Amino acid sequence: MSKSKPAAGISDREAEVLALVGQHRSNAEIAAQLFISVRTVETHVSSLLRKVGVADRRALAGRASEFEEATDSAAAVAVLPSPLTSFVGRERERAALREAVRTHRQVTALGPGGVGKTRLALAVAADLVSEFTGGAWFVDLVPVTDPAMAGAAVARALGLGEQQGRSLDDSVSAALGERRVLLVLDNCEHLLDGVVPFIEHLLAHSSNVTVLATSRARLMVPFEQVYPVPPLSLGDDAEDAVALFLDRATALGWSVDAEQLDQVHEICGRLDGLALAIELAAARLPTLGLDGLGASLADPLRLLVGGRRADERHQSVRATLDWSQALLTAEDRCVLRRVAVFVAPFTAVDAMTVAGSPELDPIAVADGLARLTEQSLLAVVRAARGTRYRALETIRQYEREELATAGELDEVLARHLNWCTATADKLVADPAPNTREWRCAFDAAADDMRAALTWVAALPERRADAHELAISLAQLAFRRNLIGESQRRYEQAAALTDDPVAAAAALRRAAEVAGCRMRGEDMYRRYRAAAETVGGAGDSAASARDLATAAITVYRMSDTFAQPVAAGEAASLLSEARELAGADPAALAAVALAECGVLAEGESETVAPEAITATDSARTDLPETLGTVSISLAQRAVELADRTGDPLAGSAALDALAAAQCWAGDVFAAAETTRRRVALLAALPVTPASALERVNALSESADIGIGVGDLRDSRRWAEQLRDLPLLAERGDFATSALLVVDALLGNLDEVVASSGQFVDSWELSGRPSVPSLAPAAAAVAMAHGLRGDDAARAEWLAIADALGGTSDRGVAYRAVFDAIVLLDRGQPEPALAELAAEPDTLDERTIWIWRHWYVALRAEAAVLAGHPDARGFVAAARITVSGNPIAGPIVERAAALLDDDRGRLHALATEFERAQCPYQYTRSLALAAGA
């Protein structure tokens, strides 16, 4: 292939993606640099695999250097803002800070507001980007008002979302891993309680990350090296202050003659060499000229000329801002101090809403924004959704003080709160919350909503407003997939109301979000807190529902508990719930569902006798085993849930029924139950509770569909699972079911293409042991085995081992996948050895959905290996797989081979075609041809 240009058909965007894949960047990193979604990156990677003609992401990375145009764009990542004005001077400071960053893991550029810390840090980051192979990333902390959101701001800048079961801090550390990265954290001083633990955690877990922070106060973290940022130089050997003034004057079209330089030097000296003060003064040249500037700055009542110490430089900045204020009209002063309540960039319409008042016409607000921008008191921010404005943090803090002095602070903050509440209400009511436009609208307003909530939550007389905004922000954060914040906001809302019903409702939502985060302990505790809250208000039925749901959580979410609940604790909750339930249908349904979980764990002595006497009329011919009792209890739970009319209660009850049916060996009944469950959930709006149920239902349905040979529907459900917004940051879990289904179908190219997303997400998560994901890795290994790539197969088997950990539940699926590869290669003897264990000797949780596949392949391997009891294998398998549209024909194919009836193989191939299983269709034709 030519090295001078990309392969035919590779677009410019694909070339950019290819270059970054070649640097072994994650999809999230690529998305952040190219400002596209992670899903779009995945699409480009899949397309590149086909166009370049390689099997997997590693091979694609290896080929990236062959494409010269792509390589040209593969410079180290520099996700840094582009300043609107040039950087002037500071060569000595730039070199000194650059060397400090090279030799220390955490450097703080320290200095007062307006001294130029941010611009210097950005210049140094740009200088060093080529030395950090993982790139340089800028995080603006100015809009962040909640210290707990510091890690979220970093994650957002890196293009990362929260991963279930991990905090955002952990997600950032895992994503950066061993990469050599420079992280610039700007304006840390107001978030020290959040920034300090975040940096400590990051430096402890990501050994090659360097942090360059700007702050007015030391961070006091381990490894900190402080670099005090001095004012711009005014000495004979370096006139950086004068150079900055002249540069800004030239930008305004104002030339300064040589004989006027002494005048400029005097002005810069009066401004203490502070960059912000010089820029503000230069912006006044068109209206005052040099003589006017010099005269106004010479007024001792307006400028406190101090020494060169940092605290006096604070006075100089304030004096300059006092001077700038004095030169404004009364209307423009009013506009500037009122828009200072916005913490993030705002539009003219936003400003008109918040700053406008009877004494200040909204049109005057819009006009004032333009004039304030011309005088460098506001900056214009580029935005896809229109022009936005922003005040520098130093100016914003000053203007907030001016608001207080004018006696307007509470009034304007109240108008800002009203704007935030109205914006939140509009976003909550939007029927299309997953569009790019909705996400941009939320992102633009979110920091202001958080700031407004912080303000109003501190006012006892406005707790109702705070509760309302906290609930809205919790809903919006969940939709934006900020599920950690969503849980915290629901908990905050619960604490902001004196109404026990409202508090309990918020705690339940917090519990549901905790479930979506795979945090079983949090879910369990929040339900218990809800029960205590409503119980104290005398609502016994609601308390019973919450107690029973807490007990259910122990069983349904057991894999998500970091520490198991004490023995007998869940059963004790169930007993208490049973006593409180009375005749309330919802409480009785919750109790019945909890009883199913208790029985499944072998604690039948805690189940009410009247529950056990319930019979399963459809299965009266079966012996009274634990399995049939479980089915009876689950059916009772379904009936009670149906009476409540609550589809979520119905979904949970159907889940219990499907599990009972599966463990009782009736996998076809379980498959039908899961279909009912998926259909029940399909029409529900997305809420934390419905999202959690939908993930579980689709995963379970895809699995059981595999078990009964319904690969067509199984694949459809697996695709729906992959596309759930809740799993956007869990590509391993999202693709796991689809990988297994596609491998069994024989869609090998699709398996290999999707496996990159799986392994990227797993590695991004820190390569944890997750036994439920191990079958997906084993399925990818099988796909590589069928393609003849044993090296890749070995890699994926190692991944499967790492995922499975110490679990012994991989016996059945590993045997199935290995047997398929060995039979494909014409090696029936080792295939039969893989399937040597008698299926009835395997634990039900081990063989689970694989029973039909196991016995069918065992029969075929026995026939092809010439086992003396091959006919017995076939006969036993026929009974087990009856009704399975794929396992059944596999057994009949084995019987045809045993009888040497090659003609029947063509008819059986048609059955596989009807079942939409291309691999088994092709294999049947190959066997018919004697291959």
Short mmCIF file of C-alpha atoms in Angstrom, two decimals, residues 113-353:
data_model
loop_
_atom_site.label_atom_id
_atom_site.label_comp_id
_atom_site.label_asym_id
_atom_site.label_seq_id
_atom_site.Cartn_x
_atom_site.Cartn_y
_atom_site.Cartn_z
CA GLY A 113 -5.57 37.57 40.61
CA GLY A 114 -4.60 39.37 37.45
CA VAL A 115 -0.88 38.59 37.59
CA GLY A 116 -1.09 36.33 34.50
CA LYS A 117 -0.93 32.82 35.95
CA THR A 118 -3.32 31.24 33.44
CA ARG A 119 -1.67 32.65 30.33
CA LEU A 120 1.78 31.62 31.57
CA ALA A 121 0.58 28.10 32.38
CA LEU A 122 -1.00 27.74 28.94
CA ALA A 123 2.18 28.90 27.23
CA VAL A 124 4.28 26.41 29.20
CA ALA A 125 1.83 23.58 28.47
CA ALA A 126 2.03 24.35 24.76
CA ASP A 127 5.84 24.32 24.98
CA LEU A 128 5.90 20.93 26.68
CA VAL A 129 3.17 19.05 24.80
CA SER A 130 5.64 17.12 22.67
CA GLU A 131 7.31 15.79 25.83
CA PHE A 132 4.06 14.32 27.15
CA THR A 133 3.09 11.41 24.92
CA GLY A 134 -0.33 11.28 26.55
CA GLY A 135 -0.94 14.93 25.75
CA ALA A 136 -1.60 18.17 27.59
CA TRP A 137 -5.12 18.83 28.86
CA PHE A 138 -6.58 22.07 30.25
CA VAL A 139 -9.32 22.07 32.90
CA ASP A 140 -11.10 25.35 33.63
CA LEU A 141 -12.27 25.24 37.25
CA VAL A 142 -13.69 28.77 37.31
CA PRO A 143 -17.33 27.72 36.68
CA VAL A 144 -17.16 24.95 39.29
CA THR A 145 -18.62 26.10 42.61
CA ASP A 146 -18.98 22.74 44.36
CA PRO A 147 -15.68 21.19 45.54
CA ALA A 148 -17.22 17.72 45.10
CA MET A 149 -17.47 18.43 41.35
CA ALA A 150 -13.73 19.02 40.84
CA GLY A 151 -13.12 15.47 39.63
CA ALA A 152 -16.19 15.69 37.39
CA ALA A 153 -14.75 18.81 35.72
CA VAL A 154 -11.52 16.97 34.97
CA ALA A 155 -13.41 13.96 33.64
CA ARG A 156 -15.47 16.20 31.38
CA ALA A 157 -12.33 17.87 30.00
CA LEU A 158 -10.84 14.44 29.28
CA GLY A 159 -13.99 13.24 27.54
CA LEU A 160 -14.66 10.65 30.24
CA GLY A 161 -17.96 9.65 31.76
CA GLU A 162 -18.65 7.89 35.01
CA GLN A 163 -18.24 4.14 34.92
CA GLN A 164 -20.63 2.01 36.93
CA GLY A 165 -19.08 0.75 40.11
CA ARG A 166 -16.31 3.39 40.05
CA SER A 167 -16.07 6.95 41.28
CA LEU A 168 -15.18 9.66 38.78
CA ASP A 169 -11.81 10.08 40.49
CA ASP A 170 -11.15 6.37 39.96
CA SER A 171 -12.35 6.63 36.35
CA VAL A 172 -9.90 9.46 35.65
CA SER A 173 -7.00 7.62 37.30
CA ALA A 174 -7.78 4.42 35.41
CA ALA A 175 -8.14 6.26 32.10
CA LEU A 176 -4.80 8.02 32.45
CA GLY A 177 -3.15 4.86 33.76
CA GLU A 178 0.53 4.81 32.90
CA ARG A 179 0.25 7.46 30.19
CA ARG A 180 2.58 10.44 30.39
CA VAL A 181 0.10 13.30 30.66
CA LEU A 182 0.26 16.97 31.62
CA LEU A 183 -2.91 18.15 33.33
CA VAL A 184 -3.39 21.91 33.73
CA LEU A 185 -5.88 22.75 36.52
CA ASP A 186 -6.75 26.45 36.33
CA ASN A 187 -8.03 28.53 39.28
CA CYS A 188 -7.96 26.00 42.11
CA GLU A 189 -8.16 28.33 45.10
CA HIS A 190 -11.93 28.20 45.62
CA LEU A 191 -12.11 24.39 45.39
CA LEU A 192 -9.26 23.28 47.64
CA ASP A 193 -11.46 20.82 49.56
CA GLY A 194 -12.14 18.97 46.29
CA VAL A 195 -9.00 19.62 44.26
CA VAL A 196 -6.53 18.54 46.95
CA PRO A 197 -7.89 15.00 47.50
CA PHE A 198 -8.38 14.61 43.74
CA ILE A 199 -4.73 15.47 43.00
CA GLU A 200 -3.48 13.25 45.82
CA HIS A 201 -5.53 10.33 44.48
CA LEU A 202 -4.45 10.97 40.90
CA LEU A 203 -0.74 11.23 41.64
CA ALA A 204 -0.90 8.10 43.81
CA HIS A 205 -2.59 5.99 41.12
CA SER A 206 -1.20 7.44 37.86
CA SER A 207 2.56 7.47 38.17
CA ASN A 208 3.30 9.34 34.94
CA VAL A 209 0.82 12.20 35.31
CA THR A 210 2.10 15.72 35.99
CA VAL A 211 -0.23 18.40 37.35
CA LEU A 212 0.33 22.11 36.72
CA ALA A 213 -2.11 24.09 38.84
CA THR A 214 -2.77 27.83 39.01
CA SER A 215 -3.98 29.17 42.32
CA ARG A 216 -3.98 32.15 44.66
CA ALA A 217 -3.23 29.79 47.56
CA ARG A 218 -0.92 26.82 48.00
CA LEU A 219 -2.55 23.42 47.58
CA MET A 220 -0.45 21.79 50.34
CA VAL A 221 -0.39 18.39 48.64
CA PRO A 222 2.50 15.90 48.57
CA PHE A 223 5.02 16.55 45.79
CA GLU A 224 3.90 20.22 45.46
CA GLN A 225 6.50 22.57 44.03
CA VAL A 226 5.42 26.22 44.25
CA TYR A 227 6.40 28.69 41.55
CA PRO A 228 5.47 32.29 42.52
CA VAL A 229 4.43 34.13 39.37
CA PRO A 230 5.93 37.64 39.47
CA PRO A 231 4.44 40.73 37.82
CA LEU A 232 5.59 41.63 34.34
CA SER A 233 9.14 42.96 34.36
CA LEU A 234 9.86 46.70 34.19
CA GLY A 235 13.67 46.64 34.44
CA ASP A 236 16.14 47.87 31.86
CA ASP A 237 16.90 44.36 30.58
CA ALA A 238 13.27 43.28 30.11
CA GLU A 239 10.29 45.53 29.57
CA ASP A 240 7.59 42.86 29.35
CA ALA A 241 4.98 45.15 30.91
CA VAL A 242 5.61 47.83 28.29
CA ALA A 243 5.66 45.21 25.51
CA LEU A 244 2.24 43.94 26.62
CA PHE A 245 0.80 47.46 26.66
CA LEU A 246 2.19 48.21 23.19
CA ASP A 247 0.89 44.88 21.82
CA ARG A 248 -2.62 45.57 23.05
CA ALA A 249 -2.49 49.16 21.82
CA THR A 250 -1.48 47.97 18.36
CA ALA A 251 -4.37 45.51 18.35
CA LEU A 252 -6.68 48.50 18.91
CA GLY A 253 -5.08 50.36 16.00
CA TRP A 254 -3.25 52.75 18.35
CA SER A 255 0.43 53.46 17.67
CA VAL A 256 2.81 54.76 20.34
CA ASP A 257 5.68 57.02 19.28
CA ALA A 258 9.18 56.48 20.65
CA GLU A 259 9.05 59.72 22.65
CA GLN A 260 5.94 58.40 24.43
CA LEU A 261 7.59 55.22 25.76
CA ASP A 262 8.54 56.88 29.05
CA GLN A 263 4.89 57.73 29.49
CA VAL A 264 3.93 54.07 28.86
CA HIS A 265 6.62 52.92 31.29
CA GLU A 266 5.21 55.19 33.99
CA ILE A 267 1.67 53.90 33.42
CA CYS A 268 2.85 50.27 33.66
CA GLY A 269 4.78 51.10 36.82
CA ARG A 270 1.70 52.63 38.44
CA LEU A 271 -0.12 49.38 37.53
CA ASP A 272 2.54 47.33 39.33
CA GLY A 273 3.29 45.34 36.15
CA LEU A 274 0.07 43.36 36.60
CA ALA A 275 -1.09 41.89 33.30
CA LEU A 276 -4.83 42.29 33.90
CA ALA A 277 -4.43 45.93 34.98
CA ILE A 278 -2.29 46.72 31.92
CA GLU A 279 -4.81 45.11 29.58
CA LEU A 280 -7.68 47.07 31.14
CA ALA A 281 -5.75 50.29 30.85
CA ALA A 282 -4.77 49.64 27.23
CA ALA A 283 -8.42 49.04 26.36
CA ARG A 284 -9.11 52.66 27.45
CA LEU A 285 -6.68 54.19 24.94
CA PRO A 286 -9.33 54.93 22.27
CA THR A 287 -11.34 57.00 24.73
CA LEU A 288 -8.67 58.52 27.02
CA GLY A 289 -5.42 58.46 25.09
CA LEU A 290 -2.05 58.24 26.85
CA ASP A 291 -2.37 61.64 28.50
CA GLY A 292 -5.80 60.81 29.82
CA LEU A 293 -4.63 57.44 31.09
CA GLY A 294 -1.68 58.96 32.86
CA ALA A 295 -3.80 61.64 34.47
CA SER A 296 -6.53 59.32 35.68
CA LEU A 297 -4.09 56.76 37.04
CA ALA A 298 -2.15 59.46 38.88
CA ASP A 299 -5.16 60.25 41.09
CA PRO A 300 -4.16 58.94 44.54
CA LEU A 301 -7.82 58.55 45.48
CA ARG A 302 -8.31 55.95 42.72
CA LEU A 303 -5.02 54.09 42.76
CA LEU A 304 -3.38 52.71 45.87
CA VAL A 305 0.25 52.58 44.82
CA GLY A 306 2.02 50.05 47.02
CA GLY A 307 5.22 48.09 46.97
CA ARG A 308 5.93 44.89 45.12
CA ARG A 309 4.66 42.46 47.75
CA ALA A 310 1.88 40.10 46.74
CA ASP A 311 -0.69 41.48 49.19
CA GLU A 312 -0.06 44.99 47.89
CA ARG A 313 -0.46 43.73 44.35
CA HIS A 314 -3.94 42.64 45.40
CA GLN A 315 -4.55 46.28 46.34
CA SER A 316 -3.24 47.40 42.96
CA VAL A 317 -5.65 45.11 41.10
CA ARG A 318 -8.56 46.39 43.19
CA ALA A 319 -7.50 49.95 42.61
CA THR A 320 -7.35 49.35 38.85
CA LEU A 321 -10.81 47.82 38.90
CA ASP A 322 -12.06 50.76 40.96
CA TRP A 323 -10.62 53.02 38.30
CA SER A 324 -12.18 50.99 35.46
CA GLN A 325 -15.55 51.15 37.22
CA ALA A 326 -15.33 54.91 37.62
CA LEU A 327 -14.91 55.34 33.87
CA LEU A 328 -18.11 53.41 33.08
CA THR A 329 -21.58 54.85 32.75
CA ALA A 330 -23.97 54.05 35.58
CA GLU A 331 -25.91 51.68 33.31
CA ASP A 332 -22.80 49.75 32.25
CA ARG A 333 -21.62 49.50 35.87
CA CYS A 334 -25.00 48.03 36.75
CA VAL A 335 -24.87 45.53 33.89
CA LEU A 336 -21.35 44.39 34.78
CA ARG A 337 -22.03 43.78 38.45
CA ARG A 338 -25.30 41.97 37.74
CA VAL A 339 -23.93 39.58 35.10
CA ALA A 340 -21.19 38.66 37.58
CA VAL A 341 -23.62 36.16 39.14
CA PHE A 342 -23.12 33.90 36.11
CA VAL A 343 -20.29 31.44 36.73
CA ALA A 344 -20.25 30.09 33.16
CA PRO A 345 -20.43 31.85 29.77
CA PHE A 346 -23.86 33.37 29.16
CA THR A 347 -25.84 34.75 26.23
CA ALA A 348 -27.24 38.22 25.79
CA VAL A 349 -30.74 36.80 26.34
CA ASP A 350 -29.58 35.20 29.61
CA ALA A 351 -28.10 38.53 30.72
CA MET A 352 -31.28 40.42 29.81
CA THR A 353 -33.32 38.01 31.93
#
